[in-house]
Every structure is written in C-alpha cells, then in structure tokens.
Short mmCIF file of C-alpha atoms in Angstrom, two decimals:
data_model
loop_
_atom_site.label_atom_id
_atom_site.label_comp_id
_atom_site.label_asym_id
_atom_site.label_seq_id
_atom_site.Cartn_x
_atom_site.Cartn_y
_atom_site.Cartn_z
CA UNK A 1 4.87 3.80 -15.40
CA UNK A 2 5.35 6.97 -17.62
CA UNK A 3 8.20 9.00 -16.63
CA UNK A 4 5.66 11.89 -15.92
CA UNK A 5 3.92 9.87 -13.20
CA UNK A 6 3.99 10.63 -9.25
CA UNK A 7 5.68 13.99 -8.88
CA UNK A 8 4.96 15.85 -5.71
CA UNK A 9 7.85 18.66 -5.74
CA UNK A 10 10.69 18.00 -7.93
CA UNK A 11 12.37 21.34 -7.14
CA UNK A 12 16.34 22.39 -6.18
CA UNK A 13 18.13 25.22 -4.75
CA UNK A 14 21.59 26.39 -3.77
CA UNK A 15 20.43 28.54 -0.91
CA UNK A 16 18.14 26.05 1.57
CA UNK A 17 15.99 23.12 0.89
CA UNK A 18 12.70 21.87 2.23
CA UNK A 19 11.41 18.37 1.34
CA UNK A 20 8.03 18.53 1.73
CA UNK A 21 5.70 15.77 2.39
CA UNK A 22 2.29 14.92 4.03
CA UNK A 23 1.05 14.06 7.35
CA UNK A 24 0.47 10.32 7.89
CA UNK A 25 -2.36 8.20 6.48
CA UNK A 26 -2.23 4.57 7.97
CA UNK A 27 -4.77 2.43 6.70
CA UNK A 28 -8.24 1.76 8.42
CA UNK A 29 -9.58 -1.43 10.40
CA UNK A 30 -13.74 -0.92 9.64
CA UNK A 31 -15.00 -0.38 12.93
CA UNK A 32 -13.85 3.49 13.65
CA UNK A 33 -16.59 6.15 12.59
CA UNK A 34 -15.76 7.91 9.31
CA UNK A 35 -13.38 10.28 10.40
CA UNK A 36 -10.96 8.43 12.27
CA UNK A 37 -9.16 5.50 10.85
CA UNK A 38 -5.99 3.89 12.19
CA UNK A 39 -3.51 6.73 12.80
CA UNK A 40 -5.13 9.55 11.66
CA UNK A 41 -8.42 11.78 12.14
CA UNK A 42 -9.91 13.13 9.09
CA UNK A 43 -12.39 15.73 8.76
CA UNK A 44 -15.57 15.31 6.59
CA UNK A 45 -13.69 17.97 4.08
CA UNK A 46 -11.25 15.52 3.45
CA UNK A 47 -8.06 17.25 5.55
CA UNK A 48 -5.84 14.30 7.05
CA UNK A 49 -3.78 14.82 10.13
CA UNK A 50 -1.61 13.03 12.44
CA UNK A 51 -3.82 11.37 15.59
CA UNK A 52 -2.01 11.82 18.45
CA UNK A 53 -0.67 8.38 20.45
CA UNK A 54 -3.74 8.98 22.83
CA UNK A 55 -5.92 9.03 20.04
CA UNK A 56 -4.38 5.58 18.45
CA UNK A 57 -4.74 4.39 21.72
CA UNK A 58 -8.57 5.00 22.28
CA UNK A 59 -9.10 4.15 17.95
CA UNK A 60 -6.86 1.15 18.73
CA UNK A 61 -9.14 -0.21 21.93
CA UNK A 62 -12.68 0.89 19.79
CA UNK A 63 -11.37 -1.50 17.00
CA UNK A 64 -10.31 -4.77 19.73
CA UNK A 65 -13.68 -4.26 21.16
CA UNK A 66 -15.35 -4.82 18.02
CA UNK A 67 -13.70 -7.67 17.24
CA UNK A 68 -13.38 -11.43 17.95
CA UNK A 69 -9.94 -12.69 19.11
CA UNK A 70 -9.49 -15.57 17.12
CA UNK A 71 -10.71 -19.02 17.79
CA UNK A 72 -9.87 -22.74 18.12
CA UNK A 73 -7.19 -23.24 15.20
CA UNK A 74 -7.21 -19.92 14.09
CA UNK A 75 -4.83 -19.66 17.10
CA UNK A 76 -2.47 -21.76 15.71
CA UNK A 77 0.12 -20.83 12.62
CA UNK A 78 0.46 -22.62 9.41
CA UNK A 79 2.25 -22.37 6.55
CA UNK A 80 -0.71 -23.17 4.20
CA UNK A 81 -4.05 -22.41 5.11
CA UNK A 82 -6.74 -22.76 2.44
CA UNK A 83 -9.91 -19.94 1.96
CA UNK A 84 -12.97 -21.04 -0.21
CA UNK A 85 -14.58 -18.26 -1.67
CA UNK A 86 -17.90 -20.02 -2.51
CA UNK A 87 -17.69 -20.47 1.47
CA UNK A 88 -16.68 -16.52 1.94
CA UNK A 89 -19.85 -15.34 0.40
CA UNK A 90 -21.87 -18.35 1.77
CA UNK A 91 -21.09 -16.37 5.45
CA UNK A 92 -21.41 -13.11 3.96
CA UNK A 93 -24.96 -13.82 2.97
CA UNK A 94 -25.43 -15.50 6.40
CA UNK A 95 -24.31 -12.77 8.46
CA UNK A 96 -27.15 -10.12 5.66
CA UNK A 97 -29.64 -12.38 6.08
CA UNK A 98 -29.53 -12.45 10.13
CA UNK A 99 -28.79 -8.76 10.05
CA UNK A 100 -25.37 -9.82 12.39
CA UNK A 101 -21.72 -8.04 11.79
CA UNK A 102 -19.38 -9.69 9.47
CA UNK A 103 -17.50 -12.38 11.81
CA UNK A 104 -14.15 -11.38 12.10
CA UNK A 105 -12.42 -14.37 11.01
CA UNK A 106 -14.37 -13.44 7.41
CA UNK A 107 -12.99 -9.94 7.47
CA UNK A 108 -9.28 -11.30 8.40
CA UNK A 109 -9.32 -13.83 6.11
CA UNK A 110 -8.46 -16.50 8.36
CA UNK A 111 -5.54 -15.18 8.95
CA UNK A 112 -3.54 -15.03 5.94
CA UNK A 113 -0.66 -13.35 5.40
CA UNK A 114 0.11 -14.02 1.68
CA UNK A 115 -1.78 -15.59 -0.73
CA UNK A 116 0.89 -17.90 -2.73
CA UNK A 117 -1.86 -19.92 -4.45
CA UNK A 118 -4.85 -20.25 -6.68
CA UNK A 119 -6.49 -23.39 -7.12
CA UNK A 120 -9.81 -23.70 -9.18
CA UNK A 121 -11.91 -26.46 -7.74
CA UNK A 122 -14.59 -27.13 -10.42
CA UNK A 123 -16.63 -30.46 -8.28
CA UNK A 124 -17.29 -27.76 -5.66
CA UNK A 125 -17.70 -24.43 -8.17
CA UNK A 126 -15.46 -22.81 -6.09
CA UNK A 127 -11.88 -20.98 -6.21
CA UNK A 128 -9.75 -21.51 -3.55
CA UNK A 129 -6.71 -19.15 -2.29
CA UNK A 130 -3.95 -20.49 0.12
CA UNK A 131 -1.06 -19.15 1.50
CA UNK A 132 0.72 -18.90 5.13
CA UNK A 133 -1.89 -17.85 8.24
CA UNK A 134 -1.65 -17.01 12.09
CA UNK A 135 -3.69 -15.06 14.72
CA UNK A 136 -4.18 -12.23 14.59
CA UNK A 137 -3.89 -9.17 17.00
CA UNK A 138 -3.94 -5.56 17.11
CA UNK A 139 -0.99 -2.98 17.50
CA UNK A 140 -0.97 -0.05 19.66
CA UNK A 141 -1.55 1.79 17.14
CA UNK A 142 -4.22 -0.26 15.47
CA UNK A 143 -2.80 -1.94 12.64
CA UNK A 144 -3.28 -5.11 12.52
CA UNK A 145 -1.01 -8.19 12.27
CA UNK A 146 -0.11 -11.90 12.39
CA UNK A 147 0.80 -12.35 16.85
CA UNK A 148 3.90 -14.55 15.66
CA UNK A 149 5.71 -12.94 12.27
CA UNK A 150 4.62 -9.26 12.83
CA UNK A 151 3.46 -9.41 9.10
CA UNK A 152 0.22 -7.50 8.07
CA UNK A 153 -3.07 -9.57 8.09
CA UNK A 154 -4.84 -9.65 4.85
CA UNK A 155 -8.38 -8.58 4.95
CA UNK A 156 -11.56 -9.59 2.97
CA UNK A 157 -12.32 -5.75 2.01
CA UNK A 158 -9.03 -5.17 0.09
CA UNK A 159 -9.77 -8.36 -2.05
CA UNK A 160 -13.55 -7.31 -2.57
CA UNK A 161 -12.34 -4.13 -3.66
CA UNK A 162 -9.33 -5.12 -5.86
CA UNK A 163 -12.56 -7.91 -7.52
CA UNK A 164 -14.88 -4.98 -8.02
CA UNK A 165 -11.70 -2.66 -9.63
CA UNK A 166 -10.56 -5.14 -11.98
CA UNK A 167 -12.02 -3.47 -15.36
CA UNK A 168 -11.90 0.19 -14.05
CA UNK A 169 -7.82 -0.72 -13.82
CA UNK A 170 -8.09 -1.73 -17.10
CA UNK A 171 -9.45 1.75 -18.41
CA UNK A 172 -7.05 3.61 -15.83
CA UNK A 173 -4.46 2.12 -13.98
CA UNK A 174 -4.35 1.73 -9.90
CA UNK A 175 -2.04 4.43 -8.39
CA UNK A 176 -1.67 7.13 -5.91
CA UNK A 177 0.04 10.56 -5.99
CA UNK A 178 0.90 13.52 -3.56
CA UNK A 179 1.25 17.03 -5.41
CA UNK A 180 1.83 20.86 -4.61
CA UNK A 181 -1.06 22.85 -5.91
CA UNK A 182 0.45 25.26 -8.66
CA UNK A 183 0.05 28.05 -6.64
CA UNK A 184 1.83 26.45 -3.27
CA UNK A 185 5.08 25.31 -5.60
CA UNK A 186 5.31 29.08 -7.12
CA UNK A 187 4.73 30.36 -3.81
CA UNK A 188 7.53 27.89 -2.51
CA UNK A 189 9.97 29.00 -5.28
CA UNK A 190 9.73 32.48 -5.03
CA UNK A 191 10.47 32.18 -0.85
CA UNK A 192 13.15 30.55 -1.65
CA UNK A 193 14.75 32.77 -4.48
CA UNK A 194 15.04 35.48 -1.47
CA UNK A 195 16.52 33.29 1.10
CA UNK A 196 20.11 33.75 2.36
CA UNK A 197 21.41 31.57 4.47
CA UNK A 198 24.71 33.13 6.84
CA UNK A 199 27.90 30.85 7.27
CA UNK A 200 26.51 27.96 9.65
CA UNK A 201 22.89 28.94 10.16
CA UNK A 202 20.30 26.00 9.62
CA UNK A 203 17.84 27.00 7.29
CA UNK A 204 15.03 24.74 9.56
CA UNK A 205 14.47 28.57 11.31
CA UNK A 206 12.54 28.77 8.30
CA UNK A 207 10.40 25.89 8.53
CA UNK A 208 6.93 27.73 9.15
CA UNK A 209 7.57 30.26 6.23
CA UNK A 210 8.26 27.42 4.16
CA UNK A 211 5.30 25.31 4.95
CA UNK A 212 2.90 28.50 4.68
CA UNK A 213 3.82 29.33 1.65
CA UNK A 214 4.05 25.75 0.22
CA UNK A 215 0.34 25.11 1.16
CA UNK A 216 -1.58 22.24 1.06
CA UNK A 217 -0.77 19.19 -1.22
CA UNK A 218 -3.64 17.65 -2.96
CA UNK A 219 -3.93 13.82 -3.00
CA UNK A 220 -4.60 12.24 -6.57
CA UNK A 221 -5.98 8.28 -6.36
CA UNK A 222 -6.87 6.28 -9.04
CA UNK A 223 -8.58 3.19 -10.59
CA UNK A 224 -10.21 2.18 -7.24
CA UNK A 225 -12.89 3.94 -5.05
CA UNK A 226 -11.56 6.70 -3.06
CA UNK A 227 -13.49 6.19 -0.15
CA UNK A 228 -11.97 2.80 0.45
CA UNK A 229 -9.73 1.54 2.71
CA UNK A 230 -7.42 0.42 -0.07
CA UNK A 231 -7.14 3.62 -1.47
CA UNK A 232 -5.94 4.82 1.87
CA UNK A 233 -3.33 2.63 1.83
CA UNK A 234 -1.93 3.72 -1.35
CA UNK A 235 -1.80 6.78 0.53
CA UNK A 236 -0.48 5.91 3.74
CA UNK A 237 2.28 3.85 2.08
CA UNK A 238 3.25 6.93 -0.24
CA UNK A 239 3.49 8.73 2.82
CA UNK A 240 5.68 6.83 5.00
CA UNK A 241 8.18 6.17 1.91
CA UNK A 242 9.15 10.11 1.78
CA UNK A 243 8.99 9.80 5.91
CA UNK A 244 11.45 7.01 6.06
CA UNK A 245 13.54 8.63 3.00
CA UNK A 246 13.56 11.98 4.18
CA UNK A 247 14.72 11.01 7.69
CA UNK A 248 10.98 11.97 9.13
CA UNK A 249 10.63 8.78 10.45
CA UNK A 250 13.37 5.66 11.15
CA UNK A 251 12.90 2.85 9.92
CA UNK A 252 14.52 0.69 12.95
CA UNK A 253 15.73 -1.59 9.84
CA UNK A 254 19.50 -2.36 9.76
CA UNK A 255 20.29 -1.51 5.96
CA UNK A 256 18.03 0.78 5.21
CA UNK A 257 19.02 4.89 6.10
CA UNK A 258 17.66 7.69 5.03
CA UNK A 259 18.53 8.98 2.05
CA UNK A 260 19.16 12.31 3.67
CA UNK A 261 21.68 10.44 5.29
CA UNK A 262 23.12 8.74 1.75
CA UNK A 263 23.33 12.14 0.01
CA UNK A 264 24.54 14.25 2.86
CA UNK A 265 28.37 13.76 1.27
CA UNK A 266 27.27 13.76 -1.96
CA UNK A 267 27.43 16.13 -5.15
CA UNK A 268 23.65 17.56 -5.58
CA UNK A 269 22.57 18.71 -9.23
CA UNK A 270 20.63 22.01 -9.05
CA UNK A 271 18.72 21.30 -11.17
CA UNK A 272 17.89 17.51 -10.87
CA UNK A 273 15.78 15.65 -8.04
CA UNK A 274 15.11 11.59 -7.23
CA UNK A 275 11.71 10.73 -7.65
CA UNK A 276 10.32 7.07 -6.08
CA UNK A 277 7.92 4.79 -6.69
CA UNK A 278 6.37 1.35 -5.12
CA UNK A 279 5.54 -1.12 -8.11
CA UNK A 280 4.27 -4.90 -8.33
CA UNK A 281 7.50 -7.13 -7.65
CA UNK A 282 6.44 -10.68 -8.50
CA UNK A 283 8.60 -13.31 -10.33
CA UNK A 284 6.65 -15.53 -13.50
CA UNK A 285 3.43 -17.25 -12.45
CA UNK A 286 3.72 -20.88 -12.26
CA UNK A 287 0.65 -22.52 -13.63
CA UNK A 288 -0.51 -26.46 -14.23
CA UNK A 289 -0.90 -27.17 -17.60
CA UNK A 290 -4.74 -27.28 -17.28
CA UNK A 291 -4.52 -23.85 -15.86
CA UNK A 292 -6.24 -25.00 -12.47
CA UNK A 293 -3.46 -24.52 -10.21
CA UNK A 294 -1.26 -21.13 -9.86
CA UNK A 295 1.33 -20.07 -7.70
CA UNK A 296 2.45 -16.58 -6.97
CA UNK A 297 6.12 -15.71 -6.33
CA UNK A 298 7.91 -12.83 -4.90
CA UNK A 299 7.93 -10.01 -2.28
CA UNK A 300 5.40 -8.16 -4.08
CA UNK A 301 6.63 -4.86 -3.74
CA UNK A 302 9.75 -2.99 -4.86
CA UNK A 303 11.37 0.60 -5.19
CA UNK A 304 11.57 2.85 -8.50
CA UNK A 305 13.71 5.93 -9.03
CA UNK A 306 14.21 8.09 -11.67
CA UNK A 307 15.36 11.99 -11.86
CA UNK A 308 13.10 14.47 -12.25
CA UNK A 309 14.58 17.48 -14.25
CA UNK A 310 13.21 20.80 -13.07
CA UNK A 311 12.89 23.64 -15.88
CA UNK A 312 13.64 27.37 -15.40
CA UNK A 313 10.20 27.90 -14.95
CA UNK A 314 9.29 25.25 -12.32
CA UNK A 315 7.97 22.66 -14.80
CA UNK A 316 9.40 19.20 -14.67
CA UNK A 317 10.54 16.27 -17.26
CA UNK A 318 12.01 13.11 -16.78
CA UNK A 319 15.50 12.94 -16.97
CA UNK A 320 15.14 9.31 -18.43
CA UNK A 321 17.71 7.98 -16.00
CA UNK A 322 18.23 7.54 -11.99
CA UNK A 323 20.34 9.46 -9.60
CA UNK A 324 23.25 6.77 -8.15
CA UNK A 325 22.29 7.96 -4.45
CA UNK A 326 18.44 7.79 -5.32
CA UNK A 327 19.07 4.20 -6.92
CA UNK A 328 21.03 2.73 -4.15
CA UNK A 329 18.51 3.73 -1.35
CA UNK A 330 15.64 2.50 -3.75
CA UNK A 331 17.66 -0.89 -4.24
CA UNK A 332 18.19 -0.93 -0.07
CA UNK A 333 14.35 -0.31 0.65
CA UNK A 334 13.49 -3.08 -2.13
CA UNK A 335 15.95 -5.14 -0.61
CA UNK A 336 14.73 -4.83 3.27
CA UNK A 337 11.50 -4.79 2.73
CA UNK A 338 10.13 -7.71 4.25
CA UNK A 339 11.46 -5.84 7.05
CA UNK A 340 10.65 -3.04 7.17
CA UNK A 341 6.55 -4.24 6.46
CA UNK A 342 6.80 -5.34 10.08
CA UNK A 343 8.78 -2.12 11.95
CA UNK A 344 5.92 -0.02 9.31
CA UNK A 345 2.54 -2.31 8.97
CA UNK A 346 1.45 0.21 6.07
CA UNK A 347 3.79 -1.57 4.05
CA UNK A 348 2.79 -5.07 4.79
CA UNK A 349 -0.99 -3.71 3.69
CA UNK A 350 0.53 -2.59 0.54
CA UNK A 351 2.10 -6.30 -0.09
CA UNK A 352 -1.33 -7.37 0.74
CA UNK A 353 -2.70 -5.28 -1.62
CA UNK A 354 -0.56 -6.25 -4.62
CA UNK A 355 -1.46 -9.72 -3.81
CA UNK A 356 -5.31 -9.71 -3.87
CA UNK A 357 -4.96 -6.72 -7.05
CA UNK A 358 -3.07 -9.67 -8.66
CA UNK A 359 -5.40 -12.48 -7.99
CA UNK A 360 -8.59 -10.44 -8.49
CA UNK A 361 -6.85 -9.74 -12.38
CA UNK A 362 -5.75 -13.36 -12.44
CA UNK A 363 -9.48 -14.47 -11.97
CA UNK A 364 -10.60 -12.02 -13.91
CA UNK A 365 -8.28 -12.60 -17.05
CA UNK A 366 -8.00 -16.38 -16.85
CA UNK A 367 -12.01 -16.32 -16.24
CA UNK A 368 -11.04 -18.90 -13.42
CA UNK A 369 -14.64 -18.41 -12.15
CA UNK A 370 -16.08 -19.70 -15.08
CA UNK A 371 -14.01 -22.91 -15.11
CA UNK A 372 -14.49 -22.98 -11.56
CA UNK A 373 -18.37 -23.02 -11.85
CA UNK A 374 -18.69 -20.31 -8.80
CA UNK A 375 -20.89 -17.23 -9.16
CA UNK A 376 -19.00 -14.21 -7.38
CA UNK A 377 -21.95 -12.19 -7.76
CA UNK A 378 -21.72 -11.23 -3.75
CA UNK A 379 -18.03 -10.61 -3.83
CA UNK A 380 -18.33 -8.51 -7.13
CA UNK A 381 -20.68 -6.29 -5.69
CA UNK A 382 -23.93 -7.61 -7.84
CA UNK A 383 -25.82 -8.47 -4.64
CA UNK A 384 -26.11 -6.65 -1.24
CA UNK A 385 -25.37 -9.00 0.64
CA UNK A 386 -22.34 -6.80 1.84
CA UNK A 387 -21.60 -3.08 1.84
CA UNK A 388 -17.98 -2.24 2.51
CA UNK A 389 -17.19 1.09 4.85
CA UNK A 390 -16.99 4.00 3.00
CA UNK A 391 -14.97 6.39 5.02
CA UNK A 392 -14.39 10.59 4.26
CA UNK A 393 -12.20 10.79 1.23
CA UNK A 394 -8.85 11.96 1.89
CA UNK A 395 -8.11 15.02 -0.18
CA UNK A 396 -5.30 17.05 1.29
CA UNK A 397 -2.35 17.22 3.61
CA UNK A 398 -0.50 19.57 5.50
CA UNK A 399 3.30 19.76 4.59
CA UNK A 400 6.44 18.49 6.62
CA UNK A 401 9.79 20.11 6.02
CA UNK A 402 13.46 18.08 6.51
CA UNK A 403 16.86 19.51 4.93
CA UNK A 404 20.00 17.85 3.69
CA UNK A 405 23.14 19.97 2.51
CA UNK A 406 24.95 18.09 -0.18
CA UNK A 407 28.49 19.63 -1.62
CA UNK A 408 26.80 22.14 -4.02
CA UNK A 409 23.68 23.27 -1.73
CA UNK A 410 21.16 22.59 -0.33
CA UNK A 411 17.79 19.89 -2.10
CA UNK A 412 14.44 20.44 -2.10
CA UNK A 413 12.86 17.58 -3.00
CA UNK A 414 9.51 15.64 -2.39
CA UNK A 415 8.11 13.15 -4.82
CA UNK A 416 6.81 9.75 -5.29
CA UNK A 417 3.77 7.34 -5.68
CA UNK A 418 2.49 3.55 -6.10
CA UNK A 419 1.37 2.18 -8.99
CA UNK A 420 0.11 -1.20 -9.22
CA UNK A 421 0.23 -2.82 -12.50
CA UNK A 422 -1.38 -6.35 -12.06
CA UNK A 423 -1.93 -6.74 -15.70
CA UNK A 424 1.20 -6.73 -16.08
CA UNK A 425 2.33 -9.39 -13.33
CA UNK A 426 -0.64 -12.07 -15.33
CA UNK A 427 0.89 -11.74 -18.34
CA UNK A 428 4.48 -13.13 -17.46
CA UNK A 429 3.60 -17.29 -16.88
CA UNK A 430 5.44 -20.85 -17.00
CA UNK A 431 4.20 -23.50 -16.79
CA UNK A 432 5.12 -26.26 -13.88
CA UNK A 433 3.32 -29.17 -13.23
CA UNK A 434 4.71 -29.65 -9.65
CA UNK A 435 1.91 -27.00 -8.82
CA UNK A 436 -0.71 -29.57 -10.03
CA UNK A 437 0.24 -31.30 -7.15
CA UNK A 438 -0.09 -28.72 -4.24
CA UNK A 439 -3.26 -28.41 -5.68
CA UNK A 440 -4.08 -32.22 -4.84
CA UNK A 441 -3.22 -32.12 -1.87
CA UNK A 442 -5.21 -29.30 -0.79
CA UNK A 443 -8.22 -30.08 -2.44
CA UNK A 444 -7.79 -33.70 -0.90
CA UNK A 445 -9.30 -32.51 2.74
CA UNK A 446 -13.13 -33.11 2.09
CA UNK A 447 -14.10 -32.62 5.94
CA UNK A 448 -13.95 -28.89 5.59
CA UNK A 449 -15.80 -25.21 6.35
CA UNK A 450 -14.94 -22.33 4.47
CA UNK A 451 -11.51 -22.42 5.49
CA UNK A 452 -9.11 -25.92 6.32
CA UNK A 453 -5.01 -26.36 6.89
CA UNK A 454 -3.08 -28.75 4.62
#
C-alpha cells in the first residue's frame, strides 16, 4: 500500500472536530431487487442510506423465502468439508440448462466458512477446496452465517468474482476508498476556521452545519466490478471500521474500544491524523512438494495505521510513521477480530473475501487448473451458464459526525480503506509434505457429489 492510499478526511483543528464517515453498506444476499441489499436501500443514482430495522426485517424475510434451508448433512458441522469445482459448474450448467434458480447449497458453498485448503485432483480434472462448514441461517438483519459459530458463510459469487478479477488485479490492485469531494473538505475547513466553541459547550450543536457543508463523499472501488456484491463489501467493511473506531457503532467485543475512547486523554497533533486500513493477513503457504496440495494459514485480515500529515492548504502526505493511539487500537481490532466478524458479519464477508481473492490468484499463478485437467470456462465467465446479480453501483454517502477532545483540541478525522493484495500472500511459500497427506485423505472418499466430509 502507498502511503497516499485510502484518505477520506485527514484534517485537524483546535476549535471542534467532526469525523466524518458514511452511512452503512452491508453486503448483499442475491435475491433483493437492485436497490435494496442487506442493510441498506440504494437508489438507481447510486446514493446509499441506512434501511431502517423494518426494512432489514422485510429484506431479511424476502431473502429466507428465496432460499432453501439446508438439507440432510448440510445440517450437520464439520471441520473439513470438501467442494469440487468441476462439480460446482457441473450444477451451474444444470440449473441454465433447466432454466431453474441456482440451488442454494451452490450459492453457499456448502457451507463453508474458510477455505484452509487446495488440493488439485488431476484423475478427476478437478480442483478441490476444503475447509470448516455448518448450516447456514439468516440474521435479522440478513446477513448470513454458519447457525453454530456465528461466522460468515462463504458464497459461490465472491469466488466467481475474485476468478474473473484475477488479471484486472494484476493491472490495478483490489481496494476500496471513501473521500470528501474537494469542494465538501474546503467547505468543511473554512466552517470550521470560524467556529468558537464557549467554556463547556459541545460542539455536536453543530452537527448539521458540519455535515452540510462537508457534502457528500464519493466512493472509489477498484480492480473488481462495481456492481458486485464483493465490491460492496469492500465498502460496507470500510464503513463499519470508522463506525466502530469513531464510537458510531460498539463493537460488543471485550478488547476492542473506540478509539475516541483511546485518545480522549491523549495529546492530539494539529496537524497530524490516524489513517486505517484492512490488508491480507495470512502466514506462508504450505505446499507438497509436487505442488498439488496447499494449505492456507491465518485470520486473513488485519489493521494498518499510519499518520496522515495535513498541509496549510488542506493537502495531505504521509507522515511515514503511525500515531501510538492509532497503532494500539489497530493492533486491538487485528487482534479481536475473529470476534468481532461475528458481533459485525461485514467483517466475516471480508475474511471470506481475502480467502477466495487468494485462491482465485493461487489458481491462477500456480496454473493449478492446468495440472488439474479442469476447464473453468463456466466459473471464469467464458460461458453463460451463470450471470451473477448486478446490483446499482454505490457511488456516494451521506456524512456522520462524532467528536473527541484530546489535551490540545479537538480531531477531525475520517480516513481509511481495504486493500487486498493476494499477489502478495502467493508469493510467500514452504514447503511441507504433511499437507500431501490431508490431501490423501480427502481425495480417498470416491462415493461422492460435488461436495463430501472427510
């Protein structure tokens, strides 16, 4: 990441602060219309807001009746379910050729969680990818997740579109940014040059000045297709990162404050803000020496931060080093993640995301479907034998205002991102042969559909 990358409003001032953020983007489940997706409504113009909890509600009940609860031992949990992919597109084409809805234990993946494993099986040209699984069910407010961990259920669209994005993240990498227009952040500054705050007064009176003359923030996605539901979680989980940060939303996880709350005491720079990213967070690959079995490690996800240094005339350079504050409540969120991916499902889709970005790369780079044998023509979008929901394109946000008063004033500050770097996570491998094994064993079930326990 360039230390230019994923600034929203690095901007301080003695007199009052306003972080300002966007209204919430949680990711979509493919059976809404166009406009409404998870939490949120969006109009065909692209402006996202908030649905309210009667809304989730009625999106929430649209999406369960469209759906198939899951079946025989899909209902069951495992710690290692397998998912063919020759068999994926086998019921993909199926499904197109009877003109029938996607089943939804195709869309859910069987249930997968993770994906820990990659296993080229070249007597059946086909790639297999395993990991933990459970039934699924749907939250109130229509995410959807495993019924016994609470984590995130992985779904067939996010790895089609990470498969289809591979070279395109190649030319420009995968990320997601939130920024002022110009206009809105010299708007902003001059409000605030005027603003006087009396002995005890809380600047939040100001709140609607602030957020009128702030504007609109304009959403910037790259190196997958904006209309996606992937790209909306890059989004949403930008979004709720400021929230939980900026004390707009709790995260209900022991450990893990607000930073409002961690900088409240503290000494604030006026002319320095935290900036915070979400990045891959994977350990080496392990791979078997003939490069046929490979395990992922790690949570996935972590937290960046670096300080943003804000000129004279509103323009901003990296500081080239992190705030203390900023750094520990980056190091807390890294550290309770797992966590806080079930009390906030957004972030469990983002872990899902980094793991199919990093297998989709993995296949792609290792040119695993060659050894394999398969032809992923379907899943690489060189067929039509499925056509993934495109949904309005989310293009701007309304702000949100919060305010923390350290020792020398009062912040404004609001910025942040996710990149995913897969390319990156590929190139870092070891080998160990005890993954040569798992591999046995899981190939080793020949009574099997698309998708078989260990």
């Amino acid at each position: 990441m360039t230390s230019s990358q994923f600034h929203s409003l690095p901007f301080v001032t003695s007199v009052a602060a306003v972080v300002c953020i966007t209204t919430s983007l949680h990711a979509g489940i493919g059976t809404t219309t166009g406009r409404a997706v998870g939490g949120v409504l969006i109009s065909p113009e692209g402006i996202v807001r908030n649905a309210t909890i009667e809304e989730q509600r009625e999106l929430a009940n649209v999406a369960r009746a469209a759906h198939q609860d899951p079946q025989g031992d899909l209902t069951k949990p495992t710690d290692m379910r397998m998912i063919s992919l020759a068999g994926i597109q086998a019921e993909l084409k199926k499904s197109h050729d009877a003109g029938k809805p996607v089943p939804s234990d195709v869309i859910y993946m069987a249930g997968l969680t993770r994906i820990e494993y990659v296993f080229v099986d070249a007597d059946n040209n086909d790639i297999i990818l395993a990991g933990p699984a459970e039934p699924w069910q749907f939250r109130e407010d229509g995410s959807v997740v495993g019924a016994v961990s609470g984590k995130s259920t992985m779904r067939l669209a996010d790895l089609i579109v990470a498969l289809r994005s591979v070279e395109t993240a190649r030319k420009e990498a995968i990320s997601c940014s939130i920024e002022p227009t110009a206009e809105g952040r010299q708007n902003l500054r001059k409000m605030l040059s005027r603003l006087r705050l009396q002995p005890g007064q809380n600047p939040a009176i100001f709140e609607a000045q602030l957020k009128e003359a702030f504007g609109p923030q304009m959403i910037l996605l790259s190196g997958v297709p904006q209309d996606s539901r992937f790209a909306r979680i890059l989004v949403a989980s930008d979004y709720d990162m400021k929230r939980v940060a900026l004390a707009l939303t709790p995260s209900n996880v022991q450990g893990l404050p607000s930073y409002l709350e961690m900088a409240q005491n503290n000494r604030q720079s006026a002319t320095q803000n935290p900036r915070w990213w979400m990045a891959c967070n994977y350990e080496a690959l392990v791979k078997s020496n003939d490069e046929l079995a490979w395990k992922l490690s790690g949570q996935g996800v972590k937290t960046l931060t670096e300080q943003d240094i804000v000129t004279e005339d509103g323009q901003v350079v990296s500081a080239g080093k992190s705030d203390q504050v900023a750094q520990k409540w980056a190091d807390a969120m890294t550290e309770n993640y797992a966590e806080l991916a079930k009390q906030i499902p957004v972030f469990g889709d983002l872990q899902s995301i980094m793991d199919v970005t990093v297998v989709a790369t993995l296949i792609t780079q290792e040119r695993l479907d060659q050894k394999a044998g398969i032809d992923m023509a379907g899943l690489k979008g060189q067929t039509d034998i499925v056509e993934l929901t495109s949904y309005a394109v989310p293009k701007a946000i309304a702000p949100e205002c919060s305010f923390v008063r350290g020792r020398s004033g009062w912040v404004v500050t609001a910025s942040g991102g996710v990149e995913v770097n897969a390319f990156e996570v590929v190139e870092n491998q070891e080998v160990d042969e005890q993954v040569k094994e798992t591999r046995g064993v899981a190939l080793a079930v020949t009574d099997r559909g698309w998708w078989w326990n260990k």
